[in-house]
XYZ file of C-alpha atoms in Angstrom:
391
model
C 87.456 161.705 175.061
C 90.365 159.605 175.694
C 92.336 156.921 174.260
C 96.275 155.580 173.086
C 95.937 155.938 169.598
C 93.571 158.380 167.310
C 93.226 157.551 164.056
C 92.278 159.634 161.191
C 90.395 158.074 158.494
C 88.396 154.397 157.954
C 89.773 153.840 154.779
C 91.988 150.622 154.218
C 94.548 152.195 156.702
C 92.913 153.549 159.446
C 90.319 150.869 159.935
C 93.440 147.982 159.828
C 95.480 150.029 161.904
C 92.657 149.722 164.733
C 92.057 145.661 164.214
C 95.966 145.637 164.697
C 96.122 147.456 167.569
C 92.901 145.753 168.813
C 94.556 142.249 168.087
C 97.738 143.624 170.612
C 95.780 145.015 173.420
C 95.618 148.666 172.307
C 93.028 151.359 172.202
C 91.852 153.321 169.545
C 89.241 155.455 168.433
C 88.674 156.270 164.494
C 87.379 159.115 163.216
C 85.809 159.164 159.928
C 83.782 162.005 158.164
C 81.671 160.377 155.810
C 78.873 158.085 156.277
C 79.278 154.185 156.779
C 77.438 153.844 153.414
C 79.486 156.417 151.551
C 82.903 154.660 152.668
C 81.419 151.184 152.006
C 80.775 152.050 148.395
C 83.407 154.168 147.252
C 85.352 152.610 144.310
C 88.914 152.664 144.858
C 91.608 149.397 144.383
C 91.211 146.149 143.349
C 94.548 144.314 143.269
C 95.738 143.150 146.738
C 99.748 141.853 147.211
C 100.457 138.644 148.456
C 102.019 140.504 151.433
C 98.172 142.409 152.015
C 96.535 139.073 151.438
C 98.637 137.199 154.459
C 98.224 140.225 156.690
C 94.142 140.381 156.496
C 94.237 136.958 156.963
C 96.131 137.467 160.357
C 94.368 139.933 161.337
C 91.050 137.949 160.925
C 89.271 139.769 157.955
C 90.709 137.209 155.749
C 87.171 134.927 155.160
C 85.604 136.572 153.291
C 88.297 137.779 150.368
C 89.071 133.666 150.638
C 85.685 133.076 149.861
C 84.954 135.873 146.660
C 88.176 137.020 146.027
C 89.649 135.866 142.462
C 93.471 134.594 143.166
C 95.508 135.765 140.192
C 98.853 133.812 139.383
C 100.097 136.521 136.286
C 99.450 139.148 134.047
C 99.379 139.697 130.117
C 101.462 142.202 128.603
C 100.136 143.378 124.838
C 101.967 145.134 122.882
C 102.445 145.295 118.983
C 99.177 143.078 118.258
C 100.960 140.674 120.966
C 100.239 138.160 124.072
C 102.638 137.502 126.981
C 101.765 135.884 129.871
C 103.818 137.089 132.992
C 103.866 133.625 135.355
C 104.282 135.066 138.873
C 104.806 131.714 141.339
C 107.274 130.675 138.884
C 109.060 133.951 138.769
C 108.431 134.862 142.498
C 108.818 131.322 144.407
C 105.242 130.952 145.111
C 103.855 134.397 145.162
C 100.435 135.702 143.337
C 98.062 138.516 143.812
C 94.337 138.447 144.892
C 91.463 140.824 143.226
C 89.398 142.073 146.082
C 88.116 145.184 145.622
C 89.204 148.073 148.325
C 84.993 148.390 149.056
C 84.730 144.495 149.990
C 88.286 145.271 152.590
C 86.230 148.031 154.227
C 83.144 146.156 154.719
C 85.304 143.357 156.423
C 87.278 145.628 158.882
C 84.444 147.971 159.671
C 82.097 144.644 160.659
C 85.099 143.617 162.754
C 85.333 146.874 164.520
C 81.931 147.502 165.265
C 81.952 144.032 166.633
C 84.764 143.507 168.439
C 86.622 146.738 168.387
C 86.703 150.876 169.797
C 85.056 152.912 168.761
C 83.951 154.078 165.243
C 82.508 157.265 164.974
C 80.825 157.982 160.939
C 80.213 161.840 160.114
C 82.788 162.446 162.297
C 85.094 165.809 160.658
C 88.675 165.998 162.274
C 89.294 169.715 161.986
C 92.874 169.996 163.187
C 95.734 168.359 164.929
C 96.992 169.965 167.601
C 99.844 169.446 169.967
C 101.950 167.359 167.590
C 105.241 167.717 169.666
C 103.721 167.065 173.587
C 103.550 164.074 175.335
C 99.190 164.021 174.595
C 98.445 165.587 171.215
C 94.697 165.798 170.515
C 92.201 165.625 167.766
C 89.303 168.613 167.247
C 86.616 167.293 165.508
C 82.507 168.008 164.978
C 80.172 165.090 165.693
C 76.502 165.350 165.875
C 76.180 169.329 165.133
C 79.230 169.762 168.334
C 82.758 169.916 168.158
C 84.895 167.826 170.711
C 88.587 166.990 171.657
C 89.763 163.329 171.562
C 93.416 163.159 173.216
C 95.757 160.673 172.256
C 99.126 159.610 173.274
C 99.510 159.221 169.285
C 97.348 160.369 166.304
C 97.655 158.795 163.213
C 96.810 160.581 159.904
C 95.428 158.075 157.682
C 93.177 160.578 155.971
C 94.261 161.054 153.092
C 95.491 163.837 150.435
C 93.376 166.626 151.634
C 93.332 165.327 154.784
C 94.089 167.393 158.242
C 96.820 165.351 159.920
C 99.778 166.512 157.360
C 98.734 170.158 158.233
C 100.588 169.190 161.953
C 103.874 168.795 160.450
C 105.668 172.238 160.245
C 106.540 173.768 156.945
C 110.436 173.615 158.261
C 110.455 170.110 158.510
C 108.123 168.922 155.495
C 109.764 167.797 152.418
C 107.589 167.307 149.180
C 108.435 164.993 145.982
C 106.137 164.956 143.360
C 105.229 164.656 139.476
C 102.321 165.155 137.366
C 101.449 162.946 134.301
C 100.023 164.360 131.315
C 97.213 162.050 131.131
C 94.427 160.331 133.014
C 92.241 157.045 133.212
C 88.872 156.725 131.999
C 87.325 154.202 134.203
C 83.954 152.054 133.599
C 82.595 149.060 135.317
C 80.262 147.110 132.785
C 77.912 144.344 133.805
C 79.908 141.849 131.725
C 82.152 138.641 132.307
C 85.552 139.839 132.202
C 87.416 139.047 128.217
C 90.461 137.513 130.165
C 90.938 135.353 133.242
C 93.749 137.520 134.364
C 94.618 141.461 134.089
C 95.718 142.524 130.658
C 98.423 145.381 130.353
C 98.076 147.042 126.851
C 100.667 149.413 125.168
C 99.266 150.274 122.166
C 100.189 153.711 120.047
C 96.788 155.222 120.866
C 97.341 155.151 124.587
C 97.202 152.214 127.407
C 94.256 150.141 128.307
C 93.753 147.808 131.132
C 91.310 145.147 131.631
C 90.924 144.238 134.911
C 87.857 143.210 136.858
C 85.495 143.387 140.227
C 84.012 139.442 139.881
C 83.143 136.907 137.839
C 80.128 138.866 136.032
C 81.781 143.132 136.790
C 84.690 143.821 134.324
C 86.518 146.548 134.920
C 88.036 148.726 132.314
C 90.487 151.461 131.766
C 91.736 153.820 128.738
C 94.498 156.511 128.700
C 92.837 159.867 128.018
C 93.932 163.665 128.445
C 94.137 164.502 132.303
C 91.182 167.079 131.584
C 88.543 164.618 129.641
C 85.120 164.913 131.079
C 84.020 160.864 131.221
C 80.573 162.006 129.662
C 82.234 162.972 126.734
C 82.170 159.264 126.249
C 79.431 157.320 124.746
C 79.845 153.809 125.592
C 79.704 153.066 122.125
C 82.995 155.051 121.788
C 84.427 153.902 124.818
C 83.952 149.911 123.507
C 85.119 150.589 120.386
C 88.603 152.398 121.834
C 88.993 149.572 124.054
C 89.037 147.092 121.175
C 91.160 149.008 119.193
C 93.720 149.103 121.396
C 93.363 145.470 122.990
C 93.840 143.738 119.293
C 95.860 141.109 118.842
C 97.197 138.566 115.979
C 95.190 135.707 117.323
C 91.074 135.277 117.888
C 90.907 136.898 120.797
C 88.129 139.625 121.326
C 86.867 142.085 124.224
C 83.269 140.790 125.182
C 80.802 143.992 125.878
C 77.870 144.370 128.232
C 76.576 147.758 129.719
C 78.264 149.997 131.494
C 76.816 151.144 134.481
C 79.946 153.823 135.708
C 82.367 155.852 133.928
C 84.696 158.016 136.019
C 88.591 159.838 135.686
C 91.536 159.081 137.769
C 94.015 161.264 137.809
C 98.165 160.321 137.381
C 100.130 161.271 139.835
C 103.311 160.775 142.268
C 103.800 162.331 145.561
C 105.952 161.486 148.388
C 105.614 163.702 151.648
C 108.834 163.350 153.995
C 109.060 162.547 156.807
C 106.077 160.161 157.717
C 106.424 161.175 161.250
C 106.496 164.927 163.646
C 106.540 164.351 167.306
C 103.512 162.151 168.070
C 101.375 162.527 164.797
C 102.463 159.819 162.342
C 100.952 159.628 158.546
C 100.030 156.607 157.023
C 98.809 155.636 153.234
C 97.446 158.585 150.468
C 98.591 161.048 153.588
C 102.168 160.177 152.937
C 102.209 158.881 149.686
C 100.093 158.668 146.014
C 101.478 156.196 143.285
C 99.885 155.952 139.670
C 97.284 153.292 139.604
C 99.427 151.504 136.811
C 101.833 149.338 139.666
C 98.272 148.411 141.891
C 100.034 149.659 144.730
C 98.439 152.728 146.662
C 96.586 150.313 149.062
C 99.184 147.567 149.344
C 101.615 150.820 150.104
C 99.069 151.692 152.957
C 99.365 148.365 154.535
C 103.007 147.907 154.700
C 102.807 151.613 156.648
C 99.969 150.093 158.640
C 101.962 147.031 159.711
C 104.613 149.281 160.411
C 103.424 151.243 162.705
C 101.638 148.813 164.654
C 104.744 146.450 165.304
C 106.207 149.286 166.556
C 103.420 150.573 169.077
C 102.751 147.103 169.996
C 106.866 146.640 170.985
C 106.362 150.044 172.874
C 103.840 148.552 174.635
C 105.710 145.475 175.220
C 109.328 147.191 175.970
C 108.989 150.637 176.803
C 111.473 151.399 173.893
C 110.437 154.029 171.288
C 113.208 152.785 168.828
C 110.726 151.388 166.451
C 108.573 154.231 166.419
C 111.465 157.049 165.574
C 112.433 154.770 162.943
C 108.310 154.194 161.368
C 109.318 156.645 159.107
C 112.916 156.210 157.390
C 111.458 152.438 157.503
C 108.481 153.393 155.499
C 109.946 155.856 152.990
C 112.068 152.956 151.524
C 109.284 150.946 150.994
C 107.407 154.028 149.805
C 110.406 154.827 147.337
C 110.258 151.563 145.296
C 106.342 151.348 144.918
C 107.566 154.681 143.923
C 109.893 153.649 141.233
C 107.850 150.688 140.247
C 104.556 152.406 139.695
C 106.988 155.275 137.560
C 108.397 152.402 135.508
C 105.137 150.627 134.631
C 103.442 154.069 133.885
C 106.238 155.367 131.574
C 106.344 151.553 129.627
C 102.344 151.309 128.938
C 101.368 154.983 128.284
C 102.763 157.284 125.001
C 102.771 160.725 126.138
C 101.587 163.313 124.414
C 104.474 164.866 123.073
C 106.606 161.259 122.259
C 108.421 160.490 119.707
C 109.025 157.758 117.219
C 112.279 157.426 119.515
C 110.302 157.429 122.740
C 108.200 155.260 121.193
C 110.733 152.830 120.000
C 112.028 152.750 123.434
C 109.033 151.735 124.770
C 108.982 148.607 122.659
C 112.296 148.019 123.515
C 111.326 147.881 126.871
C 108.906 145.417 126.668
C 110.726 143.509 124.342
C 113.511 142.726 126.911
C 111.023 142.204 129.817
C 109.144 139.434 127.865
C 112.462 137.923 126.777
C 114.751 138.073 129.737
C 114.085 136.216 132.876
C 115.478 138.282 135.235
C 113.661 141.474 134.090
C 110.560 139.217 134.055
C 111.021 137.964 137.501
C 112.259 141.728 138.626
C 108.819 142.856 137.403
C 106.552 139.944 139.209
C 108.797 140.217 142.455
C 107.666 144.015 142.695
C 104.037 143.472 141.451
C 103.336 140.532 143.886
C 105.172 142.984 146.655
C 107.828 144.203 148.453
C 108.749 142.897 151.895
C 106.290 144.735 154.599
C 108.997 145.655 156.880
């Protein structure tokens, strides 16, 4: 097999990456291991930037998250029994968020590809990257009980962590940044109407929950727990009655509960692999980069890579120049380093570690305290929630 561009991956990345390139006249192919079902299904984000929003639109997968998404204009921050309302077109110029869950995204791009795109190819395993530095690197991979080659003039890794396409970038040249947190989520979605109209941000002294949701009916719920809890551990009575301890407030609000049909653990972590970019394989979303889930911005992170990297293969195309792509990843990484920073900030305000302080504690109040009564850490905090410029 033959074709410009291999991609790695139909997650969020890989499967824009190819309506992108599609849109500007390029081939692709996209490799994916797992069944259609499987990545159709697989819970992952929720919270889309306003910069994610205008690029699905633009791409044409836009109809659909018009149609069911949920546009969200702020979020609450609760904190010492609490309510404030962060206002984010008032802080921002215009700007909101949209929840749209990561699932309903892949549903949309992989109709469009099937449709109107190259080809897609489920249950199909990349097993290496080889070739990274010549002029027609090429993809081994087992489809159908045989292994083939698909050469590329560029592959693009969008597969992930544990993932092949990093393993083409030579020890010598690979740089790697991370941190661990001490903690975890336990995650549930509960056949319920969500408590709050928008997503509530609680810091309360017996760790950080989040109320977020999938619809109008699917709440989705989060609690800080020790990075090695087991989520059966959990009744749901227990899991309810944590969540309303640590969403109280002064006034009369209160959590509404339903049943909860899934309970799973994310891990916390940052990582940052430099550079995005070896000869002609180039890495794109959780290949590259993980955030904490507290900033919402491991997909919208994957997008600004995505659009990225296709302005610059598209002004190959157009101009013969490579300057754009030998800059894809210094261009990237200082995106990548602000999500970076942002997702750090958020995580270290909303969740008490376990071996805090009353100082760190303190601290953490004080924090708040200034974001919900300055306006220019308010709007610094809504500028990099509703996202940084995809460029």
């Amino acid at each position: 097999m033959r074709t410009t561009v291999g991609i790695i991956g139909a997650g969020p990345a890989g499967l824009l990456l190819a309506r992108m390139l599609h849109n500007a006249g390029i081939d692709s192919v996209v490799l994916e291991s797992r069944d259609r079902s499987y990545v159709e299904h697989r819970q992952r984000a929720g919270i889309l930037e306003q910069g994610t929003v205008d690029v699905l639109r633009a791409a044409g997968a836009g109809e659909r998250m018009d149609r069911e998404g949920l546009r969200h204009d702020g979020i609450e921050l609760r904190f010492a029994r609490q309510r404030h309302r962060v206002d984010f077109p008032g802080l921002t110029g215009g700007r909101s968020v949209m929840v749209y869950a990561q699932t309903e995204v892949c549903k949309d791009l992989i109709a469009l590809q099937l449709k109107e795109g190259g080809p897609l190819l489920f249950e199909a395993e990349a097993l290496a990257v080889e070739g990274a530095e010549s002029e027609r690197p090429r993809i081994r991979f087992r489809h159908e009980g045989r292994e083939d080659v698909l050469e590329c003039d560029y592959v693009v890794g969008c597969d992930g962590f544990w993932g092949v396409a990093r393993a083409a970038f030579p020890e010598s040249v690979s740089r790697v940044f991370e941190r661990t947190y001490p903690y975890a989520w336990l995650g549930v979605l509960a056949d319920v109407a969500p408590s709050h109209d928008e997503l509530v941000y609680a810091r309360h002294e017996r760790g950080f929950a989040l109320l977020s949701m999938r619809s109008p009916s699917v709440s989705r719920l989060y609690l800080q727990v020790p990075a090695d809890t087991d989520a059966e551990a959990w009744t749901d009575e227990a899991i309810w009655e944590e969540l309303e301890r640590r969403f109280e407030t002064d006034d009369d609000w209160r959590l509404e509960r339903g049943p909860i049909t899934q309970k799973s653990v994310t891990p916390m972590r940052s990582y940052v692999h430099e550079p995005m970019r070896h000869g002609r394989v180039l890495l794109a979303g959780d290949a590259a980069h993980i955030v904490p889930p507290t900033g919402a911005k491991g997909l919208n992170l994957a997008v600004g890579d995505v659009v990225t990297l296709a302005r610059a293969l598209a002004h190959e195309r157009e101009t013969g120049s490579p300057d754009l792509l030998e800059s894809y990843s210094a261009t990237c990484l200082r995106r990548v380093w602000q999500a970076e920073r942002f997702s750090y900030d958020m995580t270290t305000l909303l969740h008490p570690g376990p071996g805090d302080t009353p100082f760190d504690a303190r601290l953490q109040l004080a924090r708040l305290g200034r974001i919900t009564s300055s306006r220019a850490a308010e709007t610094d905090l809504a500028e990099a929630y509703t996202g940084f410029p995809l460029q």
